[in-house]
XYZ file of C-alpha atoms in Angstrom:
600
model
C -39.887 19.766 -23.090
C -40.549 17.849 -20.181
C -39.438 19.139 -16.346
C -36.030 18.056 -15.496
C -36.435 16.012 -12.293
C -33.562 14.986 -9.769
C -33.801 12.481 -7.002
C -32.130 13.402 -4.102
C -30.347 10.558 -2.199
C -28.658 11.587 1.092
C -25.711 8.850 2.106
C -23.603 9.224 5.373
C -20.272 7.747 4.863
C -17.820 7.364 7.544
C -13.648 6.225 7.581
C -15.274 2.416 7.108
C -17.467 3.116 4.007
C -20.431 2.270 6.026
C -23.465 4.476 5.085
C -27.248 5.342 6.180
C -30.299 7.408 4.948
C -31.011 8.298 8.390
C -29.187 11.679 8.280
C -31.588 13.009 6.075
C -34.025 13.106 9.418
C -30.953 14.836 11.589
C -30.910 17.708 8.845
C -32.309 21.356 10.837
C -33.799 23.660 9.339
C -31.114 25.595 8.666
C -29.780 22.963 6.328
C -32.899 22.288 4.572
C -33.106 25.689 3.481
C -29.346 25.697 2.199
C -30.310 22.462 0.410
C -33.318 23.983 -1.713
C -31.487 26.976 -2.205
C -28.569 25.229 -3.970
C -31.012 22.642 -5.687
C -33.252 25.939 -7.394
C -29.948 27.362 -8.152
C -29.261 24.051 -10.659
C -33.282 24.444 -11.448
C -33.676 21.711 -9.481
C -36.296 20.507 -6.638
C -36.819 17.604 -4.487
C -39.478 15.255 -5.177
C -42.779 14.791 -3.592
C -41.586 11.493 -2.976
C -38.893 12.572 -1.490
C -40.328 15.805 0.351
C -41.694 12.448 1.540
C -39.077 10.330 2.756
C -38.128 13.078 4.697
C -41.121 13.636 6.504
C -40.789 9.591 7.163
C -37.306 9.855 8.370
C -37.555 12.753 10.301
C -40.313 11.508 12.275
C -38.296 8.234 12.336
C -35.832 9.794 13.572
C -37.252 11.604 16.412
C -38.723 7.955 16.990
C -35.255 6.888 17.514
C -34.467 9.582 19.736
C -37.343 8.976 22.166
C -36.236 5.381 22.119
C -32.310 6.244 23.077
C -33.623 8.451 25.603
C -35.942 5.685 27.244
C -32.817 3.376 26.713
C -30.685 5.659 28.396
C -32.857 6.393 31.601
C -33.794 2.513 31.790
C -29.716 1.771 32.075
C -29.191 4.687 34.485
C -32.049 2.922 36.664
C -30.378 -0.820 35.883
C -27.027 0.796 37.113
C -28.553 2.060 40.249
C -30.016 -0.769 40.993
C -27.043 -2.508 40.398
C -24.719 -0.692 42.222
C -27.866 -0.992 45.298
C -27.788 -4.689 45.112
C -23.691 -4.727 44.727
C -23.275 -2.517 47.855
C -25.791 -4.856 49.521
C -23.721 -7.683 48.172
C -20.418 -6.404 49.789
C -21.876 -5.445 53.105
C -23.542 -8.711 53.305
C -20.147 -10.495 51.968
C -18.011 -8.428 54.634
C -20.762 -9.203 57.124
C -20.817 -13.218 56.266
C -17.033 -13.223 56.714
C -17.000 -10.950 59.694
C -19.329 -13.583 61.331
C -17.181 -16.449 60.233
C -14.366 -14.364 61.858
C -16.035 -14.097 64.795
C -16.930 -18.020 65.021
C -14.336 -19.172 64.031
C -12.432 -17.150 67.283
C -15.996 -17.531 69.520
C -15.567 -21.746 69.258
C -11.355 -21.636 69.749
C -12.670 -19.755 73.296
C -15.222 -21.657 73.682
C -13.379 -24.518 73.398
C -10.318 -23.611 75.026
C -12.550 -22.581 78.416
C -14.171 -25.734 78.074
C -11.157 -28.343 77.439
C -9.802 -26.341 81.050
C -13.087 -27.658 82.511
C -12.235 -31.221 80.857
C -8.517 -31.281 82.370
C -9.427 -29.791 85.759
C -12.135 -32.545 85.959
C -8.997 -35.557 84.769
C -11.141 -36.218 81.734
C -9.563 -36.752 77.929
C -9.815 -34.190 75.125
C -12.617 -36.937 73.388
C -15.147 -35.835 76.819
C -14.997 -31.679 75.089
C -17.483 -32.046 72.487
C -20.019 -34.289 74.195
C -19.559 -31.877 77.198
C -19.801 -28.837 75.113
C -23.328 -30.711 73.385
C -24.680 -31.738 77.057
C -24.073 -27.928 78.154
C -25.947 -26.383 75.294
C -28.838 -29.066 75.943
C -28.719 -27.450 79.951
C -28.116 -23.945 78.410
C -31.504 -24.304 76.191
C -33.692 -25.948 78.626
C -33.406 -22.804 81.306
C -33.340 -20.599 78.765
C -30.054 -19.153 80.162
C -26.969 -17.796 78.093
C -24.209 -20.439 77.711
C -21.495 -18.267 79.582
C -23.665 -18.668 82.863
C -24.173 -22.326 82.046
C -20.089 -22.503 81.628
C -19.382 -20.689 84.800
C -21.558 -22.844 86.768
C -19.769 -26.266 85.909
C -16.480 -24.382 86.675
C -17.248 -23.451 89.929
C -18.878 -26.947 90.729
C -15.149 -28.772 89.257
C -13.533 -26.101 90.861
C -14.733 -26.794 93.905
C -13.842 -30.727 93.608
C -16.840 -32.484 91.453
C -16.170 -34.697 89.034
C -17.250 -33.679 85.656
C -19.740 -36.696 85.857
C -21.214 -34.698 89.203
C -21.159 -31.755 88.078
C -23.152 -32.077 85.095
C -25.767 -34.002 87.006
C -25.769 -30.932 89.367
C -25.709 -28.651 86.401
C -29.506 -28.983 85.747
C -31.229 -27.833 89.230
C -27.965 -25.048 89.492
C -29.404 -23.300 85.931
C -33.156 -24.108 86.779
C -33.050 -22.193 90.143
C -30.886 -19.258 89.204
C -33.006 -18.673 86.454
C -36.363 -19.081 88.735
C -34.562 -16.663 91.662
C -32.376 -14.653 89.946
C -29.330 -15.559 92.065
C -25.940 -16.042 90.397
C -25.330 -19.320 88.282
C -21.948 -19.216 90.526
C -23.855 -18.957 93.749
C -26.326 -21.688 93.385
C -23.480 -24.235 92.047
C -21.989 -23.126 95.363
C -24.808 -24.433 97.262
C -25.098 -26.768 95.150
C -22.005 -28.353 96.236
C -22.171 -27.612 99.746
C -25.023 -29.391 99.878
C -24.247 -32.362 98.794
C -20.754 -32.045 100.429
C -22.515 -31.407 104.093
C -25.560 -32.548 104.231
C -25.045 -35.531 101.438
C -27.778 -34.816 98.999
C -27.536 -36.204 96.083
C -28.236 -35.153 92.406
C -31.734 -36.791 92.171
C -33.032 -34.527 95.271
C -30.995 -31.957 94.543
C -33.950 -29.898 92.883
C -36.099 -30.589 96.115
C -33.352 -29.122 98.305
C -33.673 -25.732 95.885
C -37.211 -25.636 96.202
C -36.763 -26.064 99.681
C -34.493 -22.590 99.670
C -36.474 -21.111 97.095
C -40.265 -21.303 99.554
C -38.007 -20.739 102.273
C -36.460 -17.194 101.022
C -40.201 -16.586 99.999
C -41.436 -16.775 103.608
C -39.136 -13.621 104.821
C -36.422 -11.603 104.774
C -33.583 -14.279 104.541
C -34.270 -14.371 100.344
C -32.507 -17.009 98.398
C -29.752 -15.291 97.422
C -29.053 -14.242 100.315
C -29.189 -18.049 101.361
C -26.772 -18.664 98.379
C -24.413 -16.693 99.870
C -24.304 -17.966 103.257
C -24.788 -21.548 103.252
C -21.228 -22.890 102.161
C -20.343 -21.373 105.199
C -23.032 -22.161 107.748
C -23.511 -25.940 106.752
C -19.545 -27.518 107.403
C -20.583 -26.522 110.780
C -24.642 -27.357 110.950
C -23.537 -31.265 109.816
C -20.849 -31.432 112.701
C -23.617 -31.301 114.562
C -25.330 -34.435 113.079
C -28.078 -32.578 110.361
C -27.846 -34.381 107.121
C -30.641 -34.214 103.903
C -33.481 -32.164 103.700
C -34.591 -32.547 106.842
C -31.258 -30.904 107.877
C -31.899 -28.041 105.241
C -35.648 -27.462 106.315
C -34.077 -27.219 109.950
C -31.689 -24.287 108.741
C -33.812 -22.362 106.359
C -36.284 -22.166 109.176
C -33.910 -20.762 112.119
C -32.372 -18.208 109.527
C -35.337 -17.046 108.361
C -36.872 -16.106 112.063
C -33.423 -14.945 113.371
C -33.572 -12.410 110.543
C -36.683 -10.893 111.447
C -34.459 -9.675 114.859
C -31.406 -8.552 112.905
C -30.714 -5.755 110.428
C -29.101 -7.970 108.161
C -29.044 -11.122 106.497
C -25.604 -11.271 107.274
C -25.975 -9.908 111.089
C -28.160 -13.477 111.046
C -26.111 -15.779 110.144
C -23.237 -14.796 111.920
C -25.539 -15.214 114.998
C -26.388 -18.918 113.847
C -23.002 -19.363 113.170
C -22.092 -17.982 116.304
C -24.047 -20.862 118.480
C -23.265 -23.611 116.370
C -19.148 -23.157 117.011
C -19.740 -22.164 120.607
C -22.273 -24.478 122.360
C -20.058 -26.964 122.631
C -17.351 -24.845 124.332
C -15.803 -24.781 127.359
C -16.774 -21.532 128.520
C -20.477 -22.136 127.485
C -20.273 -25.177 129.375
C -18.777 -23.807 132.737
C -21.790 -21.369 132.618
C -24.334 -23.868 132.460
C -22.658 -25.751 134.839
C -23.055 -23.017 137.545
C -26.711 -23.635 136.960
C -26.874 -27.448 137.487
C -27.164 -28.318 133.955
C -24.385 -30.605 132.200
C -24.908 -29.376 128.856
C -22.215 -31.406 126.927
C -23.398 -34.499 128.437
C -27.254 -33.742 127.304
C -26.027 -32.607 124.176
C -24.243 -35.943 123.190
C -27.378 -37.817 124.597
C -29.471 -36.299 122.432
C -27.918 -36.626 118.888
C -27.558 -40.353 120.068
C -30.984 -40.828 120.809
C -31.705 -38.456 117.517
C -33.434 -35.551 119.029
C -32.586 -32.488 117.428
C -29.718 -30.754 119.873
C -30.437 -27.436 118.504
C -33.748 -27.753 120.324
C -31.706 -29.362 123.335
C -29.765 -25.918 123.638
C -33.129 -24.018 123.662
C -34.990 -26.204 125.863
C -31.759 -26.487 128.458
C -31.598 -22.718 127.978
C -34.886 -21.936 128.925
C -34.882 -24.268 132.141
C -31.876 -22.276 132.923
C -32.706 -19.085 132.968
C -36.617 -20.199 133.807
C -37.988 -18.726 130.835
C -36.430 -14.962 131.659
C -34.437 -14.142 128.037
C -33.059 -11.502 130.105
C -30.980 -14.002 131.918
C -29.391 -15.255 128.958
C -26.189 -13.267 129.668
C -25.512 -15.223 132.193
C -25.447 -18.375 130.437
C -23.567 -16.571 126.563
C -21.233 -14.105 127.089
C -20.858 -13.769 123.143
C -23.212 -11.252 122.349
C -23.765 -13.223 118.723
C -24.654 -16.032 120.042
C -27.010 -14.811 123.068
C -28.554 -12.636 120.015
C -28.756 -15.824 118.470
C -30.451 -18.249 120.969
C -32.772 -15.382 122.292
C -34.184 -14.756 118.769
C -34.601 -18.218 118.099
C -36.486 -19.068 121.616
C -38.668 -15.810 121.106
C -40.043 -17.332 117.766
C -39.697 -20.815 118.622
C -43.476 -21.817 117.326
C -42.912 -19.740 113.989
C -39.806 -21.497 113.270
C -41.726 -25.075 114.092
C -44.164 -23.598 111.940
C -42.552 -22.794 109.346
C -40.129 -26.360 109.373
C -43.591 -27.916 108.652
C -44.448 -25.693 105.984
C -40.766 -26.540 103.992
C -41.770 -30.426 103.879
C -44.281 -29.779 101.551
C -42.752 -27.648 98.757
C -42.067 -29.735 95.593
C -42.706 -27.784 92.141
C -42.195 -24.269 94.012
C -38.833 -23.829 91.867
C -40.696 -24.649 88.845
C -43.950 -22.339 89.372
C -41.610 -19.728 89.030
C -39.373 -20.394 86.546
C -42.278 -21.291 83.870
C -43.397 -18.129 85.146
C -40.057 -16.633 84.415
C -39.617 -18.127 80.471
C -42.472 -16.883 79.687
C -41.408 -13.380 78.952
C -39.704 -11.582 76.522
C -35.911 -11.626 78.029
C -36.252 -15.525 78.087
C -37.555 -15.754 74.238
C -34.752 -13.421 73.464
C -32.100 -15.807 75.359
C -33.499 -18.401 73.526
C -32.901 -17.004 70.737
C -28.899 -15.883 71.981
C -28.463 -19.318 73.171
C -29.875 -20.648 69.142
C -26.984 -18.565 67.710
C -24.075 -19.415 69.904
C -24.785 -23.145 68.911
C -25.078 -22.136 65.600
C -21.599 -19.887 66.078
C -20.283 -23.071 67.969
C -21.369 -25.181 64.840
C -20.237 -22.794 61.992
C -17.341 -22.225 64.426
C -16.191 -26.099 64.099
C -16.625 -26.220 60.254
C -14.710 -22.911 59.559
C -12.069 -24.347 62.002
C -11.848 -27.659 60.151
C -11.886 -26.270 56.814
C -10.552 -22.457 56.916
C -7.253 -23.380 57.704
C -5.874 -25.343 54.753
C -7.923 -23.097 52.250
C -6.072 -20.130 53.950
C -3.442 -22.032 53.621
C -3.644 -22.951 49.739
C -4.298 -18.731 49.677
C -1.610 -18.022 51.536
C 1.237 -20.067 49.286
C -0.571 -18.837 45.960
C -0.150 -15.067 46.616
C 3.656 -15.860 47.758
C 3.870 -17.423 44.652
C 2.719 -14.543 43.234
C 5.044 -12.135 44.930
C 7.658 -14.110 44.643
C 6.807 -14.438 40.637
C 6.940 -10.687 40.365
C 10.274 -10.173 42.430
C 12.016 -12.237 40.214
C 10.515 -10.488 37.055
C 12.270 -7.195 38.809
C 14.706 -4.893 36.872
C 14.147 -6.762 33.457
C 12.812 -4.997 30.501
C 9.714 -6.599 28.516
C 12.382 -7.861 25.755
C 13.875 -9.782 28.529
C 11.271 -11.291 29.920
C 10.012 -12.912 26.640
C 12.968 -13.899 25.903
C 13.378 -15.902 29.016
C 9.980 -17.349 28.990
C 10.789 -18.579 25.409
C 14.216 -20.114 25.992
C 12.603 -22.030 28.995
C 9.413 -23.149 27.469
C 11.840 -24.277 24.024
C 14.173 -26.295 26.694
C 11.244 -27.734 28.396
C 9.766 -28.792 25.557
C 12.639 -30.289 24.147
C 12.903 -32.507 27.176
C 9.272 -33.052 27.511
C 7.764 -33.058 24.150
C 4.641 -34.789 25.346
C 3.856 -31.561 27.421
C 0.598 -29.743 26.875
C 0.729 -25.996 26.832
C -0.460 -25.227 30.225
C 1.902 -27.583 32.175
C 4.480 -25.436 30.144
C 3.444 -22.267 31.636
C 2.677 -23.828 34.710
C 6.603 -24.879 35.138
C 7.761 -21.678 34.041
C 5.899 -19.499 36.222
C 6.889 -22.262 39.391
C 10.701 -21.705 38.286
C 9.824 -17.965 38.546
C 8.710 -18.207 41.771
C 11.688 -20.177 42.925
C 13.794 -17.426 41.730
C 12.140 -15.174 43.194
C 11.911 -16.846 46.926
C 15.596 -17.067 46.386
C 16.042 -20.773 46.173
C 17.737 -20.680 42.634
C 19.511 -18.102 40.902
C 17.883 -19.056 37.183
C 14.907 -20.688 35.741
C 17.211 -22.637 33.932
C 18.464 -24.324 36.746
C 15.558 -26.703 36.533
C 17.481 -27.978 33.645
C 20.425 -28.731 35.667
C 19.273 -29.776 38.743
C 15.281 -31.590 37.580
C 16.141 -32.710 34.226
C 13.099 -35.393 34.370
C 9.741 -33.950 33.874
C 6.855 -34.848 36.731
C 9.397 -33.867 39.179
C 8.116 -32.125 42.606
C 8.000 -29.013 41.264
C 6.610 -29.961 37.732
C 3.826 -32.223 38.684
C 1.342 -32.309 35.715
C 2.089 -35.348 33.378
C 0.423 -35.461 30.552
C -2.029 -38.965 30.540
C -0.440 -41.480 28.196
C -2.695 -41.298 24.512
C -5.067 -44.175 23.675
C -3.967 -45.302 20.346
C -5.378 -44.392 17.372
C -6.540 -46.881 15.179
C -8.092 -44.912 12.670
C -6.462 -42.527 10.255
C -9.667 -40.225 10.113
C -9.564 -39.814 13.641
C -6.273 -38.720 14.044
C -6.681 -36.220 10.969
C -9.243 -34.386 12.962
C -7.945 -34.410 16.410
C -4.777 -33.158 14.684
C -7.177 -30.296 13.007
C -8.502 -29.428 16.808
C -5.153 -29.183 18.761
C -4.175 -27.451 15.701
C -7.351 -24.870 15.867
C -6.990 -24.740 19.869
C -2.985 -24.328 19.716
C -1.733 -21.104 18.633
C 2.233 -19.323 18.489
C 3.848 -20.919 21.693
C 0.641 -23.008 21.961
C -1.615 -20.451 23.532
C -5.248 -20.910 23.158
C -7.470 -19.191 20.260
C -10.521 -20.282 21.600
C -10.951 -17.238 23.204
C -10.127 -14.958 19.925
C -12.479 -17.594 18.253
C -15.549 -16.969 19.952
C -14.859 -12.886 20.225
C -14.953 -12.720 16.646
C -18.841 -14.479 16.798
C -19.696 -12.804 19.337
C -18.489 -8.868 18.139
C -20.678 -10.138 15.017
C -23.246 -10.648 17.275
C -24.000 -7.264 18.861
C -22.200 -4.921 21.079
C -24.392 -6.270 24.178
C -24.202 -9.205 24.193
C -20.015 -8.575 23.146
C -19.535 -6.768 26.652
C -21.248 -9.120 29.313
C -19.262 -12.441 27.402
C -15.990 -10.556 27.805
C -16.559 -8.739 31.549
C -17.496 -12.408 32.757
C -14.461 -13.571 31.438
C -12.090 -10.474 32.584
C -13.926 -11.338 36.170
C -13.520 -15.291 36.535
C -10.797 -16.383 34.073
C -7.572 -17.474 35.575
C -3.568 -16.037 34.424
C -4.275 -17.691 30.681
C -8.164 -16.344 30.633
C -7.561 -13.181 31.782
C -5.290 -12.387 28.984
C -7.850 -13.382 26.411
C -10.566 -11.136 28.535
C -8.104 -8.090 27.617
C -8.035 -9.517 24.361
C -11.170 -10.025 23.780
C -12.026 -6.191 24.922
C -9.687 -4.469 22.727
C -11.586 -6.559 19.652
C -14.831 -4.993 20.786
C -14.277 -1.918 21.947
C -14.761 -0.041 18.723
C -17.849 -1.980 18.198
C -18.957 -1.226 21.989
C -18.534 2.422 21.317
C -20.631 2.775 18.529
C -22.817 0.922 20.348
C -23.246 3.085 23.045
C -22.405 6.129 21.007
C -25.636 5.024 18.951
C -27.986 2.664 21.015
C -31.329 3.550 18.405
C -29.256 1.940 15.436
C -27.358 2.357 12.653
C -23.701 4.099 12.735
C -22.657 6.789 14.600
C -21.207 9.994 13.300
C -17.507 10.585 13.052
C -15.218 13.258 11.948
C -14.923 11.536 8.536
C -17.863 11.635 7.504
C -19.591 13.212 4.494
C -22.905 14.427 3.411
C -22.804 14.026 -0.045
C -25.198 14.439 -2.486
C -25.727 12.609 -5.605
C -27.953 14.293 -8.566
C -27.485 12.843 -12.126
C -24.527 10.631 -11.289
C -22.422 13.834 -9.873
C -21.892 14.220 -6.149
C -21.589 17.912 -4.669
C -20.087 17.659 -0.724
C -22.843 19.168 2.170
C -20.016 20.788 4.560
């Protein structure tokens, strides 16, 4: 009598009558040895070829495993990395629109400050932008921030240039200050007093700076210092018949040797001041009259003949007093001004000396200042002064285009709110009810409608209630019984004709197919069904991207769509190595000679 012989076949059956072999390689020890113990109690045994299959499937099965594991750590990495590049994402989005916050505001100041400029200056609101363009041009060629360059033409209009003069000004102003280090402010200061006194003009306007620039070189009257003091020492120094930069040369050389006799820079130029207000006084003159000298008189015939009358004072000084400075006390009773004219006949040949020295100075201002954007601070202004025009530019765009897309934002989350309030108080019954009784009347009056005009006039007459401006959505009934009204403005374009019978079958077939109850779409329940077939993966990143980007209508087939998957999702993830997860219904059973004995 031949050996009985069983085959064992292991099935895992779950609530869906799905089933796998696979749990054969998930069975421990434990249960292997309950298995052969109730198989020899039946005189049964498993099969090599089985013993077999077991071995396979086990070692299958820890295959599997290994697999889910590597799975599972390579998704924990993807995540990281994901949430990494996401947080990068936001930081950089929050940074991008804290930037276009901040030039958007940056160009309204900027251009606010600069239109003041504009109106000071009696020129039109069409002279901003070409002024703002000619001031970053100024701005980039002396390397200087654009706030100095701004201050400088408003201190030149402020002080009575026109815009046309100021900007021609504008140039030599930046160049200088950036070569000396004095204040933007200052040097347009000088700027104008220079051409307001002594009537130099814009074309030797950068001679005149080099001019101060050797001349605060050559001691301890520096340029800023000359900055300073000039607006108020030259009114004066032209009264007495000094104009251009012969006049200036004159100047920079008596300051400069009356401060090496003063403490100050200051102390010296109220000295100069001093004798150029005073030697034409009365008093000075009765004092030189007591020596024989009529000073007025050889004053006057000296600026007529075109001598220099500051050298007339000194000379008619020194035949005064015969040369003895100590005498000169006699002749000034203003201790300034006999400070003054002593220091300046003491050093008489230095200050000749130096006068000569001033006439041949061209290029000085520009030595240093290429000296000066060569280093670091003037690459990193460069760089500042790239960005502001770049804030200035975005600035412009964002202002030109932020404000109506705000805008459109704006009304579409009143809408919103105002779609909500008027949804307040009502149960869900309600609501469907009202949407339906609206969308049957509008359809009734405007059965050419397609489905999303529908919903688009609904949700409008929602929002109306809501803002308060009619009490129903029916009102649009009463009071906008055509369709393509204002607040209904979709018309549907009027259909081509159809000619052929075929035609019209199937585009009958497709709005039927893309219509569903109350002429919602099924696209969306269409392609979730092919893609749940498809795979779990593939399942979730179709329906996040559409839970993400779809509008009212797509978001509702997003949820949709994720309720159809999620079982299949779960299992997915429950199960990434394949085949079907265990559940609480399943059953090991066991199948010998067409009987089945359940493996608790």
């Amino acid at each position: 009598m031949s050996k009985l012989q069983a085959s064992l076949v292991v099935d895992l059956v779950d609530k869906t009558g799905a089933k796998t072999s696979a749990v054969i390689g998930n069975m421990n020890r434990l249960q292997k040895a309950e298995r052969d113990y109730m198989l020899s109690s039946k005189g049964l045994r498993l099969s090599n070829k089985d013993r077999a299959m077991e071995r396979l499937l086990t070692e299958r099965q820890a295959e599997l495993e290994a697999r889910a594991a590597k799975a599972k750590e390579a998704a924990a990495l993807r995540s990281e990395r994901h949430n990494a590049i996401l947080a990068r994402g936001t930081v950089a989005a929050v940074a991008v629109g804290v930037a276009a916050g901040k030039a958007y505001s940056d160009f309204a100041s900027l251009e606010r400050r600069v239109n003041r400029i504009v109106i000071n200056a009696d020129k039109g609101a069409d002279a901003i932008q070409p002024t703002i363009g000619k001031m970053q041009d100024v701005a980039a060629d002396a390397h200087m921030a654009f706030g100095d360059v701004v201050e400088g033409l408003e201190t030149l209009v402020s002080s009575g240039r026109t815009l046309d003069e100021a900007m021609a000004f504008l140039p030599a102003v930046t160049t200088t200050a950036q070569a000396s280090g004095a204040a933007v402010s200052d040097m347009a200061l000088s700027a104008d007093s220079l051409a307001g006194s002594l009537k130099i003009n814009a074309k030797d306007m950068q001679h005149a700076f080099d001019i101060l620039v050797a001349g605060g070189k050559a001691g301890k009257f520096e340029l800023k210092d000359m900055a300073r003091e000039l607006p108020s020492l030259l009114p004066a120094f032209a009264a007495l018949g000094y104009k251009g930069t012969e006049g200036l040369e004159k100047m920079v050389a008596m300051l400069q040797v009356l401060r090496n006799q003063t403490g100050t820079s200051g102390e010296a130029a109220t000295n100069l001041a001093n004798i150029m207000q005073k030697m034409y006084s009365a008093d000075t003159a009765a004092k030189f009259k007591k020596f024989g000298i009529d000073l007025p008189k050889a004053l006057d015939k000296a600026r007529k003949s075109g001598r220099d009358v500051i050298d007339v004072l000194l000379d008619m000084s020194t035949v005064a007093t015969k040369g003895d400075l100590s005498k000169l006390s006699l002749l000034f009773p203003d201790a300034q001004m006999q400070a003054g004219v002593r220091g300046l006949i003491s050093q008489r040949e230095e200050m000749k000396k130096l006068n000569a020295e001033l006439k041949n100075v061209d290029g000085s201002t520009l030595r240093d200042f290429n000296q000066v954007v060569g280093d670091s601070a003037a690459k990193i202004q460069d760089l500042s002064n790239n960005w502001d025009r770049f804030v200035k530019n975005v600035g412009s765009g964002v202002a030109v285009v932020a404000n109506p897309t705000l805008g459109y934002l704006n009304s579409a989350i009143e809408s919103a709110r105002n779609q909500m309030k008027s949804q307040e108080g009502k149960t869900e019954e309600q609501r469907r009810t009202e949407a339906k009784t609206y969308k049957d009347a509008y359809r009734a009056r405007n059965p050419d409608a397609w489905w999303f005009q529908v919903n688009d006039a609904y949700m409008n007459a929602t929002a109306r209630v809501g803002a308060g401006t009619q009490s129903s959505v029916m009102d649009d009934f009463k009071n906008h019984p055509v369709y393509g009204n204002q607040y209904n403005h979709f018309r549907k374009p009027a259909a081509a004709p159809v000619t052929n019978p075929d035609d019209l079958a199937r585009q009958q077939s497709l709005d039927s197919f893309l219509a569903g109850p109350d002429k919602l779409p099924q696209v969306g329940a269409a392609i979730s069904e092919k893609i749940v077939e498809g795979g779990g993966a593939a399942g979730k990143a179709a329906a996040d991207n559409m839970q993400s980007q779809a509008s009212a209508v797509g978001n509702a087939i997003g949820s949709a769509f994720l309720s159809r998957i999620s079982g299949a999702l779960g299992a997915f993830m429950a199960n990434p190595g394949g085949g079907m997860p265990r559940s609480t219904g399943q059953a090991l059973q066991q199948q010998t000679n067409g009987q089945f004995v359940d493996q608790p």
